PDB file of C-alpha atoms in Angstrom:
ATOM      1  CA  MET A   1     -23.642  -2.865  -3.474  1.00  0.00           C
ATOM      2  CA  GLN A   2     -20.543  -1.938  -5.439  1.00  0.00           C
ATOM      3  CA  PHE A   3     -18.520   0.910  -6.902  1.00  0.00           C
ATOM      4  CA  THR A   4     -18.540   1.529 -10.647  1.00  0.00           C
ATOM      5  CA  GLU A   5     -15.304   1.021 -12.572  1.00  0.00           C
ATOM      6  CA  ASP A   6     -14.925   4.777 -13.110  1.00  0.00           C
ATOM      7  CA  ARG A   7     -15.420   5.445  -9.417  1.00  0.00           C
ATOM      8  CA  LEU A   8     -12.927   2.708  -8.502  1.00  0.00           C
ATOM      9  CA  GLN A   9     -10.220   4.458 -10.483  1.00  0.00           C
ATOM     10  CA  ASP A  10     -10.871   7.661  -8.542  1.00  0.00           C
ATOM     11  CA  ILE A  11     -10.873   5.786  -5.212  1.00  0.00           C
ATOM     12  CA  ARG A  12      -7.611   4.059  -6.092  1.00  0.00           C
ATOM     13  CA  ALA A  13      -5.965   7.381  -6.977  1.00  0.00           C
ATOM     14  CA  ALA A  14      -7.175   8.914  -3.704  1.00  0.00           C
ATOM     15  CA  LEU A  15      -6.161   6.061  -1.404  1.00  0.00           C
ATOM     16  CA  LEU A  16      -2.782   5.472  -3.025  1.00  0.00           C
ATOM     17  CA  GLY A  17      -1.963   9.177  -3.352  1.00  0.00           C
ATOM     18  CA  PRO A  18      -0.078  11.404  -0.898  1.00  0.00           C
ATOM     19  CA  ASP A  19      -3.250  12.255   1.061  1.00  0.00           C
ATOM     20  CA  GLY A  20      -4.406   8.630   1.312  1.00  0.00           C
ATOM     21  CA  ALA A  21      -3.554   8.256   5.001  1.00  0.00           C
ATOM     22  CA  ALA A  22      -5.426  11.457   5.904  1.00  0.00           C
ATOM     23  CA  LEU A  23      -8.470  10.350   3.917  1.00  0.00           C
ATOM     24  CA  ILE A  24      -8.450   6.923   5.584  1.00  0.00           C
ATOM     25  CA  HIS A  25      -8.176   8.511   9.031  1.00  0.00           C
ATOM     26  CA  MET A  26     -11.047  10.909   8.373  1.00  0.00           C
ATOM     27  CA  MET A  27     -13.321   8.128   7.063  1.00  0.00           C
ATOM     28  CA  HIS A  28     -12.348   5.998  10.056  1.00  0.00           C
ATOM     29  CA  LEU A  29     -13.599   8.772  12.356  1.00  0.00           C
ATOM     30  CA  LYS A  30     -16.659   9.393  10.181  1.00  0.00           C
ATOM     31  CA  GLY A  31     -17.594   5.737  10.520  1.00  0.00           C
ATOM     32  CA  PHE A  32     -17.801   6.223  14.284  1.00  0.00           C
ATOM     33  CA  GLY A  33     -20.149   9.164  13.835  1.00  0.00           C
ATOM     34  CA  GLN A  34     -17.560  11.702  14.930  1.00  0.00           C
ATOM     35  CA  ASP A  35     -17.654  15.278  13.707  1.00  0.00           C
ATOM     36  CA  THR A  36     -15.138  15.643  10.873  1.00  0.00           C
ATOM     37  CA  SER A  37     -16.067  19.184   9.843  1.00  0.00           C
ATOM     38  CA  ASP A  38     -12.640  20.393  11.013  1.00  0.00           C
ATOM     39  CA  ALA A  39     -10.834  17.988   8.671  1.00  0.00           C
ATOM     40  CA  PRO A  40      -8.670  19.661   6.004  1.00  0.00           C
ATOM     41  CA  ALA A  41     -10.861  21.069   3.265  1.00  0.00           C
ATOM     42  CA  PRO A  42      -9.064  19.152   0.462  1.00  0.00           C
ATOM     43  CA  ILE A  43      -9.712  15.843   2.255  1.00  0.00           C
ATOM     44  CA  LEU A  44     -13.397  16.646   2.762  1.00  0.00           C
ATOM     45  CA  LYS A  45     -13.626  17.604  -0.907  1.00  0.00           C
ATOM     46  CA  VAL A  46     -12.131  14.282  -2.009  1.00  0.00           C
ATOM     47  CA  ALA A  47     -14.620  12.325   0.131  1.00  0.00           C
ATOM     48  CA  THR A  48     -17.477  14.405  -1.258  1.00  0.00           C
ATOM     49  CA  ASP A  49     -16.263  14.055  -4.858  1.00  0.00           C
ATOM     50  CA  LEU A  50     -16.073  10.294  -4.374  1.00  0.00           C
ATOM     51  CA  ARG A  51     -19.730  10.400  -3.265  1.00  0.00           C
ATOM     52  CA  TRP A  52     -18.780   8.982   0.128  1.00  0.00           C
ATOM     53  CA  ILE A  53     -20.233  12.030   1.878  1.00  0.00           C
ATOM     54  CA  ASP A  54     -23.497  13.686   0.899  1.00  0.00           C
ATOM     55  CA  PRO A  55     -22.649  17.300  -0.038  1.00  0.00           C
ATOM     56  CA  ASP A  56     -25.966  18.615   1.323  1.00  0.00           C
ATOM     57  CA  THR A  57     -26.211  16.768   4.642  1.00  0.00           C
ATOM     58  CA  GLY A  58     -22.590  15.870   5.371  1.00  0.00           C
ATOM     59  CA  ALA A  59     -23.745  12.315   6.151  1.00  0.00           C
ATOM     60  CA  LEU A  60     -22.245   9.132   4.794  1.00  0.00           C
ATOM     61  CA  THR A  61     -23.887   7.764   1.674  1.00  0.00           C
ATOM     62  CA  PRO A  62     -24.597   3.999   1.520  1.00  0.00           C
ATOM     63  CA  LEU A  63     -21.374   3.389  -0.420  1.00  0.00           C
ATOM     64  CA  GLY A  64     -19.649   5.871   1.856  1.00  0.00           C
ATOM     65  CA  THR A  65     -20.596   3.643   4.765  1.00  0.00           C
ATOM     66  CA  CYS A  66     -18.856   0.726   3.043  1.00  0.00           C
ATOM     67  CA  ALA A  67     -15.802   2.909   2.501  1.00  0.00           C
ATOM     68  CA  ALA A  68     -15.847   4.062   6.142  1.00  0.00           C
ATOM     69  CA  ASP A  69     -16.184   0.474   7.384  1.00  0.00           C
ATOM     70  CA  SER A  70     -13.193  -0.536   5.265  1.00  0.00           C
ATOM     71  CA  CYS A  71     -11.088   2.436   6.382  1.00  0.00           C
ATOM     72  CA  ARG A  72     -11.936   1.737  10.029  1.00  0.00           C
ATOM     73  CA  GLU A  73     -10.968  -1.920   9.719  1.00  0.00           C
ATOM     74  CA  TYR A  74      -7.740  -0.993   7.932  1.00  0.00           C
ATOM     75  CA  GLN A  75      -6.900   1.689  10.522  1.00  0.00           C
ATOM     76  CA  PHE A  76      -7.396  -0.769  13.389  1.00  0.00           C
ATOM     77  CA  TRP A  77      -5.211  -3.287  11.553  1.00  0.00           C
ATOM     78  CA  ILE A  78      -2.424  -0.711  11.245  1.00  0.00           C
ATOM     79  CA  GLU A  79      -2.774   0.120  14.947  1.00  0.00           C
ATOM     80  CA  ARG A  80      -2.464  -3.624  15.771  1.00  0.00           C
ATOM     81  CA  ASP A  81       0.884  -3.695  13.945  1.00  0.00           C
ATOM     82  CA  ARG A  82      -0.817  -5.497  11.062  1.00  0.00           C
ATOM     83  CA  LYS A  83      -1.793  -8.474  13.222  1.00  0.00           C
ATOM     84  CA  THR A  84      -5.125 -10.257  13.483  1.00  0.00           C
ATOM     85  CA  PRO A  85      -7.298  -9.278  16.474  1.00  0.00           C
ATOM     86  CA  PHE A  86      -6.943 -12.816  17.853  1.00  0.00           C
ATOM     87  CA  ASP A  87      -3.172 -13.172  17.447  1.00  0.00           C
ATOM     88  CA  GLY A  88      -1.532 -14.826  20.462  1.00  0.00           C
ATOM     89  CA  TYR A  89      -4.629 -16.082  22.271  1.00  0.00           C
ATOM     90  CA  ALA A  90      -3.805 -19.725  21.460  1.00  0.00           C
ATOM     91  CA  PRO A  91      -1.273 -21.666  19.358  1.00  0.00           C
ATOM     92  CA  HIS A  92      -3.925 -22.235  16.683  1.00  0.00           C
ATOM     93  CA  LEU A  93      -4.498 -18.470  16.477  1.00  0.00           C
ATOM     94  CA  SER A  94      -0.837 -17.540  15.985  1.00  0.00           C
ATOM     95  CA  PRO A  95       0.714 -16.549  12.634  1.00  0.00           C
ATOM     96  CA  ALA A  96       2.755 -19.776  12.552  1.00  0.00           C
ATOM     97  CA  PHE A  97      -0.449 -21.838  12.492  1.00  0.00           C
ATOM     98  CA  PHE A  98      -1.462 -20.350   9.127  1.00  0.00           C
ATOM     99  CA  LYS A  99       1.907 -20.736   7.415  1.00  0.00           C
ATOM    100  CA  GLY A 100       1.790 -23.020   4.378  1.00  0.00           C
ATOM    101  CA  ARG A 101      -1.976 -23.504   4.620  1.00  0.00           C
ATOM    102  CA  LYS A 102      -4.658 -22.676   2.081  1.00  0.00           C
ATOM    103  CA  VAL A 103      -6.951 -20.491   4.180  1.00  0.00           C
ATOM    104  CA  LEU A 104     -10.443 -19.365   3.219  1.00  0.00           C
ATOM    105  CA  GLU A 105     -12.118 -16.681   5.314  1.00  0.00           C
ATOM    106  CA  ILE A 106     -15.890 -16.287   5.222  1.00  0.00           C
ATOM    107  CA  GLY A 107     -16.988 -12.682   5.647  1.00  0.00           C
ATOM    108  CA  PRO A 108     -13.551 -11.017   5.549  1.00  0.00           C
ATOM    109  CA  GLY A 109     -14.874  -7.493   4.929  1.00  0.00           C
ATOM    110  CA  MET A 110     -12.011  -5.527   3.375  1.00  0.00           C
ATOM    111  CA  GLY A 111      -9.647  -8.403   4.161  1.00  0.00           C
ATOM    112  CA  ALA A 112      -7.422  -7.279   7.041  1.00  0.00           C
ATOM    113  CA  ASN A 113      -7.177 -10.830   8.431  1.00  0.00           C
ATOM    114  CA  LEU A 114      -6.325 -12.156   4.979  1.00  0.00           C
ATOM    115  CA  MET A 115      -3.491  -9.645   4.672  1.00  0.00           C
ATOM    116  CA  SER A 116      -2.082 -10.797   8.028  1.00  0.00           C
ATOM    117  CA  ILE A 117      -2.375 -14.467   7.075  1.00  0.00           C
ATOM    118  CA  ALA A 118      -0.765 -13.859   3.677  1.00  0.00           C
ATOM    119  CA  ALA A 119       2.125 -12.057   5.374  1.00  0.00           C
ATOM    120  CA  ALA A 120       2.522 -15.110   7.644  1.00  0.00           C
ATOM    121  CA  GLY A 121       2.932 -17.376   4.628  1.00  0.00           C
ATOM    122  CA  GLY A 122      -0.602 -18.625   4.100  1.00  0.00           C
ATOM    123  CA  GLU A 123      -2.396 -18.834   0.762  1.00  0.00           C
ATOM    124  CA  VAL A 124      -5.615 -16.883   1.143  1.00  0.00           C
ATOM    125  CA  LEU A 125      -9.118 -16.980  -0.309  1.00  0.00           C
ATOM    126  CA  GLY A 126     -12.287 -15.222   0.762  1.00  0.00           C
ATOM    127  CA  VAL A 127     -16.062 -15.171   0.394  1.00  0.00           C
ATOM    128  CA  GLU A 128     -17.733 -11.811   1.051  1.00  0.00           C
ATOM    129  CA  PRO A 129     -21.383 -10.878   0.386  1.00  0.00           C
ATOM    130  CA  VAL A 130     -20.719  -7.139  -0.157  1.00  0.00           C
ATOM    131  CA  THR A 131     -18.831  -6.393  -3.372  1.00  0.00           C
ATOM    132  CA  ALA A 132     -17.828  -2.888  -2.243  1.00  0.00           C
ATOM    133  CA  TYR A 133     -15.763  -4.384   0.604  1.00  0.00           C
ATOM    134  CA  ILE A 134     -13.970  -6.649  -1.871  1.00  0.00           C
ATOM    135  CA  GLN A 135     -13.199  -3.649  -4.076  1.00  0.00           C
ATOM    136  CA  MET A 136     -11.904  -1.579  -1.168  1.00  0.00           C
ATOM    137  CA  GLY A 137      -9.822  -4.500   0.053  1.00  0.00           C
ATOM    138  CA  ALA A 138      -8.086  -4.871  -3.302  1.00  0.00           C
ATOM    139  CA  ILE A 139      -7.023  -1.207  -3.238  1.00  0.00           C
ATOM    140  CA  LEU A 140      -5.901  -1.317   0.394  1.00  0.00           C
ATOM    141  CA  SER A 141      -3.903  -4.492  -0.332  1.00  0.00           C
ATOM    142  CA  GLU A 142      -2.181  -2.610  -3.140  1.00  0.00           C
ATOM    143  CA  ARG A 143      -1.463   0.210  -0.690  1.00  0.00           C
ATOM    144  CA  GLU A 144       0.367  -2.393   1.439  1.00  0.00           C
ATOM    145  CA  GLY A 145       2.297  -3.731  -1.554  1.00  0.00           C
ATOM    146  CA  LEU A 146       0.384  -7.030  -1.450  1.00  0.00           C
ATOM    147  CA  ASP A 147      -1.401  -8.899  -4.190  1.00  0.00           C
ATOM    148  CA  ALA A 148      -5.169  -8.660  -3.925  1.00  0.00           C
ATOM    149  CA  PRO A 149      -6.495 -11.913  -2.427  1.00  0.00           C
ATOM    150  CA  ASP A 150      -8.948 -14.076  -4.349  1.00  0.00           C
ATOM    151  CA  VAL A 151     -12.114 -12.882  -2.622  1.00  0.00           C
ATOM    152  CA  ARG A 152     -15.370 -13.729  -4.377  1.00  0.00           C
ATOM    153  CA  GLN A 153     -18.841 -12.349  -3.890  1.00  0.00           C
ATOM    154  CA  GLY A 154     -20.965 -14.956  -2.152  1.00  0.00           C
ATOM    155  CA  ALA A 155     -22.335 -16.289   1.099  1.00  0.00           C
ATOM    156  CA  ALA A 156     -21.463 -18.947   3.658  1.00  0.00           C
ATOM    157  CA  GLU A 157     -24.564 -20.883   2.635  1.00  0.00           C
ATOM    158  CA  ASP A 158     -23.392 -21.052  -0.999  1.00  0.00           C
ATOM    159  CA  ILE A 159     -19.603 -20.817  -1.129  1.00  0.00           C
ATOM    160  CA  PRO A 160     -18.389 -20.060  -4.690  1.00  0.00           C
ATOM    161  CA  PHE A 161     -15.384 -22.415  -4.535  1.00  0.00           C
ATOM    162  CA  LYS A 162     -15.203 -26.053  -5.556  1.00  0.00           C
ATOM    163  CA  ALA A 163     -15.102 -28.930  -3.090  1.00  0.00           C
ATOM    164  CA  GLY A 164     -11.802 -29.321  -1.257  1.00  0.00           C
ATOM    165  CA  SER A 165     -10.608 -25.788  -2.072  1.00  0.00           C
ATOM    166  CA  ALA A 166      -9.204 -25.038   1.401  1.00  0.00           C
ATOM    167  CA  ASP A 167      -7.535 -26.925   4.223  1.00  0.00           C
ATOM    168  CA  LEU A 168      -8.458 -24.272   6.817  1.00  0.00           C
ATOM    169  CA  ILE A 169     -11.556 -22.063   6.984  1.00  0.00           C
ATOM    170  CA  LEU A 170     -11.824 -19.019   9.242  1.00  0.00           C
ATOM    171  CA  CYS A 171     -15.052 -17.365  10.407  1.00  0.00           C
ATOM    172  CA  ALA A 172     -14.202 -14.302  12.508  1.00  0.00           C
ATOM    173  CA  SER A 173     -17.167 -12.391  13.957  1.00  0.00           C
ATOM    174  CA  ALA A 174     -19.298 -13.736  11.113  1.00  0.00           C
ATOM    175  CA  HIS A 175     -21.204 -16.886  12.085  1.00  0.00           C
ATOM    176  CA  GLN A 176     -23.943 -14.910  13.858  1.00  0.00           C
ATOM    177  CA  TYR A 177     -25.162 -13.726  10.462  1.00  0.00           C
ATOM    178  CA  PHE A 178     -25.307 -17.162   8.825  1.00  0.00           C
ATOM    179  CA  GLU A 179     -28.054 -19.653   8.407  1.00  0.00           C
ATOM    180  CA  ILE A 180     -25.731 -21.786  10.471  1.00  0.00           C
ATOM    181  CA  LEU A 181     -26.570 -25.396   9.585  1.00  0.00           C
ATOM    182  CA  PRO A 182     -26.540 -24.836   5.775  1.00  0.00           C
ATOM    183  CA  ALA A 183     -23.340 -22.813   6.185  1.00  0.00           C
ATOM    184  CA  PHE A 184     -21.609 -25.588   8.138  1.00  0.00           C
ATOM    185  CA  ARG A 185     -22.572 -28.067   5.413  1.00  0.00           C
ATOM    186  CA  GLU A 186     -21.057 -25.789   2.775  1.00  0.00           C
ATOM    187  CA  ILE A 187     -17.927 -25.311   4.864  1.00  0.00           C
ATOM    188  CA  ALA A 188     -17.570 -29.097   5.153  1.00  0.00           C
ATOM    189  CA  ARG A 189     -17.916 -29.413   1.369  1.00  0.00           C
ATOM    190  CA  THR A 190     -15.284 -26.751   0.710  1.00  0.00           C
ATOM    191  CA  LEU A 191     -12.688 -28.231   3.088  1.00  0.00           C
ATOM    192  CA  THR A 192     -10.257 -30.972   2.236  1.00  0.00           C
ATOM    193  CA  LYS A 193     -10.629 -34.251   4.134  1.00  0.00           C
ATOM    194  CA  GLY A 194      -9.299 -33.607   7.637  1.00  0.00           C
ATOM    195  CA  GLY A 195      -9.482 -29.855   7.054  1.00  0.00           C
ATOM    196  CA  GLU A 196      -9.950 -27.514  10.001  1.00  0.00           C
ATOM    197  CA  LEU A 197     -12.390 -24.745  10.907  1.00  0.00           C
ATOM    198  CA  LEU A 198     -11.791 -21.819  13.265  1.00  0.00           C
ATOM    199  CA  ILE A 199     -14.829 -19.922  14.512  1.00  0.00           C
ATOM    200  CA  VAL A 200     -14.090 -16.762  16.473  1.00  0.00           C
ATOM    201  CA  GLY A 201     -17.263 -15.020  17.547  1.00  0.00           C
ATOM    202  CA  GLY A 202     -19.942 -14.307  20.087  1.00  0.00           C
ATOM    203  CA  THR A 203     -21.866 -16.999  21.949  1.00  0.00           C
ATOM    204  CA  PHE A 204     -25.023 -16.802  24.007  1.00  0.00           C
ATOM    205  CA  LYS A 205     -23.920 -16.181  27.598  1.00  0.00           C
ATOM    206  CA  PRO A 206     -21.351 -13.438  26.868  1.00  0.00           C
ATOM    207  CA  TYR A 207     -23.812 -11.759  24.478  1.00  0.00           C
ATOM    208  CA  PHE A 208     -26.722 -12.016  26.934  1.00  0.00           C
ATOM    209  CA  TRP A 209     -24.879 -10.465  29.890  1.00  0.00           C
ATOM    210  CA  GLY A 210     -22.779  -8.026  27.873  1.00  0.00           C
ATOM    211  CA  GLY A 211     -25.793  -6.856  25.891  1.00  0.00           C
ATOM    212  CA  LEU A 212     -27.912  -6.451  29.015  1.00  0.00           C
ATOM    213  CA  LYS A 213     -25.234  -4.314  30.693  1.00  0.00           C
ATOM    214  CA  ALA A 214     -24.952  -2.164  27.560  1.00  0.00           C
ATOM    215  CA  VAL A 215     -28.731  -1.619  27.373  1.00  0.00           C
ATOM    216  CA  LEU A 216     -28.933  -0.661  31.044  1.00  0.00           C
ATOM    217  CA  LYS A 217     -25.968   1.686  30.742  1.00  0.00           C
ATOM    218  CA  GLU A 218     -26.916   3.367  27.469  1.00  0.00           C
ATOM    219  CA  ARG A 219     -30.696   3.257  28.007  1.00  0.00           C
ATOM    220  CA  SER A 220     -31.098   2.385  24.342  1.00  0.00           C
ATOM    221  CA  GLY A 221     -31.061  -0.606  22.015  1.00  0.00           C
ATOM    222  CA  ALA A 222     -33.464  -2.671  24.127  1.00  0.00           C
ATOM    223  CA  ALA A 223     -35.669  -3.746  21.198  1.00  0.00           C
ATOM    224  CA  ALA A 224     -32.748  -5.029  19.127  1.00  0.00           C
ATOM    225  CA  TYR A 225     -31.297  -6.786  22.165  1.00  0.00           C
ATOM    226  CA  VAL A 226     -34.571  -8.564  22.979  1.00  0.00           C
ATOM    227  CA  ILE A 227     -35.022  -9.642  19.344  1.00  0.00           C
ATOM    228  CA  THR A 228     -31.486 -11.049  19.246  1.00  0.00           C
ATOM    229  CA  VAL A 229     -31.950 -12.946  22.515  1.00  0.00           C
ATOM    230  CA  LEU A 230     -35.277 -14.404  21.347  1.00  0.00           C
ATOM    231  CA  ASN A 231     -33.829 -15.352  17.975  1.00  0.00           C
ATOM    232  CA  SER A 232     -30.774 -16.938  19.599  1.00  0.00           C
ATOM    233  CA  LEU A 233     -32.950 -19.045  21.911  1.00  0.00           C
ATOM    234  CA  SER A 234     -35.176 -19.997  18.986  1.00  0.00           C
ATOM    235  CA  TYR A 235     -32.180 -20.922  16.854  1.00  0.00           C
ATOM    236  CA  MET A 236     -30.817 -23.204  19.550  1.00  0.00           C
ATOM    237  CA  ALA A 237     -34.197 -24.931  19.845  1.00  0.00           C
ATOM    238  CA  THR A 238     -35.438 -25.022  16.239  1.00  0.00           C
ATOM    239  CA  LYS A 239     -32.487 -23.978  14.015  1.00  0.00           C
ATOM    240  CA  ARG A 240     -34.426 -20.947  12.801  1.00  0.00           C
ATOM    241  CA  ARG A 241     -35.047 -17.326  13.784  1.00  0.00           C
ATOM    242  CA  ILE A 242     -38.447 -16.763  15.372  1.00  0.00           C
ATOM    243  CA  ILE A 243     -38.358 -13.157  14.098  1.00  0.00           C
ATOM    244  CA  PRO A 244     -37.352 -13.322  10.407  1.00  0.00           C
ATOM    245  CA  ALA A 245     -34.505 -11.356   8.917  1.00  0.00           C
ATOM    246  CA  ARG A 246     -35.518  -8.094   7.289  1.00  0.00           C
ATOM    247  CA  THR A 247     -35.513  -8.267   3.477  1.00  0.00           C
ATOM    248  CA  GLY A 248     -34.316 -11.863   3.751  1.00  0.00           C
ATOM    249  CA  PHE A 249     -30.762 -10.772   4.599  1.00  0.00           C
ATOM    250  CA  SER A 250     -29.602 -12.474   7.785  1.00  0.00           C
ATOM    251  CA  THR A 251     -27.216  -9.692   8.860  1.00  0.00           C
ATOM    252  CA  SER A 252     -30.281  -7.774  10.025  1.00  0.00           C
ATOM    253  CA  ARG A 253     -31.055 -10.495  12.598  1.00  0.00           C
ATOM    254  CA  PRO A 254     -27.876 -11.916  14.198  1.00  0.00           C
ATOM    255  CA  VAL A 255     -28.006 -14.990  16.425  1.00  0.00           C
ATOM    256  CA  TYR A 256     -25.598 -16.081  19.151  1.00  0.00           C
ATOM    257  CA  PRO A 257     -26.008 -19.801  19.887  1.00  0.00           C
ATOM    258  CA  SER A 258     -24.264 -21.233  22.926  1.00  0.00           C
ATOM    259  CA  GLN A 259     -20.966 -23.089  22.630  1.00  0.00           C
ATOM    260  CA  ALA A 260     -22.827 -26.366  23.220  1.00  0.00           C
ATOM    261  CA  ALA A 261     -25.387 -25.593  20.503  1.00  0.00           C
ATOM    262  CA  LEU A 262     -22.668 -24.695  18.003  1.00  0.00           C
ATOM    263  CA  MET A 263     -20.769 -27.883  18.789  1.00  0.00           C
ATOM    264  CA  ARG A 264     -23.936 -29.947  18.238  1.00  0.00           C
ATOM    265  CA  LEU A 265     -24.426 -28.354  14.822  1.00  0.00           C
ATOM    266  CA  LEU A 266     -20.768 -28.891  13.975  1.00  0.00           C
ATOM    267  CA  SER A 267     -20.982 -32.547  15.000  1.00  0.00           C
ATOM    268  CA  GLN A 268     -24.072 -32.991  12.818  1.00  0.00           C
ATOM    269  CA  THR A 269     -22.118 -31.724   9.821  1.00  0.00           C
ATOM    270  CA  GLY A 270     -19.088 -33.973  10.331  1.00  0.00           C
ATOM    271  CA  PHE A 271     -16.775 -31.978  12.607  1.00  0.00           C
ATOM    272  CA  GLU A 272     -14.952 -32.976  15.778  1.00  0.00           C
ATOM    273  CA  GLN A 273     -13.266 -30.809  18.391  1.00  0.00           C
ATOM    274  CA  VAL A 274      -9.505 -30.354  18.116  1.00  0.00           C
ATOM    275  CA  SER A 275      -8.768 -27.819  20.875  1.00  0.00           C
ATOM    276  CA  PRO A 276     -10.703 -26.659  23.946  1.00  0.00           C
ATOM    277  CA  PRO A 277     -12.688 -23.432  23.480  1.00  0.00           C
ATOM    278  CA  VAL A 278     -10.614 -20.284  24.021  1.00  0.00           C
ATOM    279  CA  MET A 279     -11.926 -16.861  25.017  1.00  0.00           C
ATOM    280  CA  VAL A 280     -10.758 -14.031  22.752  1.00  0.00           C
ATOM    281  CA  GLY A 281     -11.940 -11.029  24.714  1.00  0.00           C
ATOM    282  CA  PRO A 282     -15.742 -11.397  24.871  1.00  0.00           C
ATOM    283  CA  GLU A 283     -15.718 -13.843  21.936  1.00  0.00           C
ATOM    284  CA  THR A 284     -15.095 -17.589  21.836  1.00  0.00           C
ATOM    285  CA  CYS A 285     -12.812 -19.532  19.508  1.00  0.00           C
ATOM    286  CA  LEU A 286     -13.927 -23.030  18.509  1.00  0.00           C
ATOM    287  CA  HIS A 287     -11.339 -25.193  16.733  1.00  0.00           C
ATOM    288  CA  VAL A 288     -12.701 -28.257  14.942  1.00  0.00           C
ATOM    289  CA  ARG A 289     -11.654 -30.728  12.244  1.00  0.00           C
ATOM    290  CA  LEU A 290     -13.628 -32.432   9.488  1.00  0.00           C
ATOM    291  CA  ARG A 291     -13.816 -36.132  10.297  1.00  0.00           C
TER     292      ARG A 291
END
C-alpha cells in the first residue's frame, strides 16, 4: 500500500504548509475514531482532497488509515518531547546508548523512534512492510528538519540489507507480528559480530492478564483474545500459529511468547543475554548480544 508520486507532492505541501499542525492533529483524532466534523472546514477539505477521508461516508480510506496512524505516532512523539516511549527505563534504553551506533529498527512505522535515535547521534536504518508509512515518515522527518532515514520496504524474515549492516537492531512493539525464528535468523545475519538486539514488546503473562481484564471490562474482543492466546501457546510449543494468519500476513494474528520462550529462540539463533529483562509499562525489554 503506497501513495502515488502525484499524491505525495500534495501530502508534502499540506503537511509542511501553515495548516500542517492542524491537519496532523485532526488525523490523529480521526485515527482514534473521534468525531472530527467540527474541525475547520479547510482542514476537512484538505483531508478529503488527499483521499484520506471518504467524501460520502466521512470514514477513513485505507490510505487515510495509514496517514492517521502516522499522524498519531508523530503527535505522540511531539507530546513526549521527541523522545522514544522507552527512554529512561534502563541505561540501554537511554539516548546515550544509541550515540555513535548504526541502528536498524524493524517495523518503525513512520519512524518516530528513528528520529529520536538520529537526534541522539545514532546512524539509523529501517525495514518497514508498509510503503505508505515510509513515505509519510520521510515527509514528517522533513517537517522536523531531519534527513529522511534509509527505511526500505521489507520484512523481518527477509531483511533487505546486507550481512553486518548494523551493530544494534531494535524491535519495538513489532516481534509479535513476526515469524519469530526466521526473523531472529535474519537479524543475526544483519548484525555485526558481537552486535546487539533490543526487543521491547508484549510477552505472554502481561498479555494474558491484561487482555482478559480488557475483555471483561469492555465486553468485546473475546474472539480475537482467545485466538491470540491459543496462537501464543501454540507458538511456544511448536513455533507456529495454530490458527493461520489471514491472507498470509502475520499482523492479522499476533503472538506473545513468554520471556523464557523468546530467550530459547534467541539462544537457538546465536544470542546471549546482556542485561536482565526490564519492564517498560506492560511490555518487556530483552537485551541480547550475538555470540
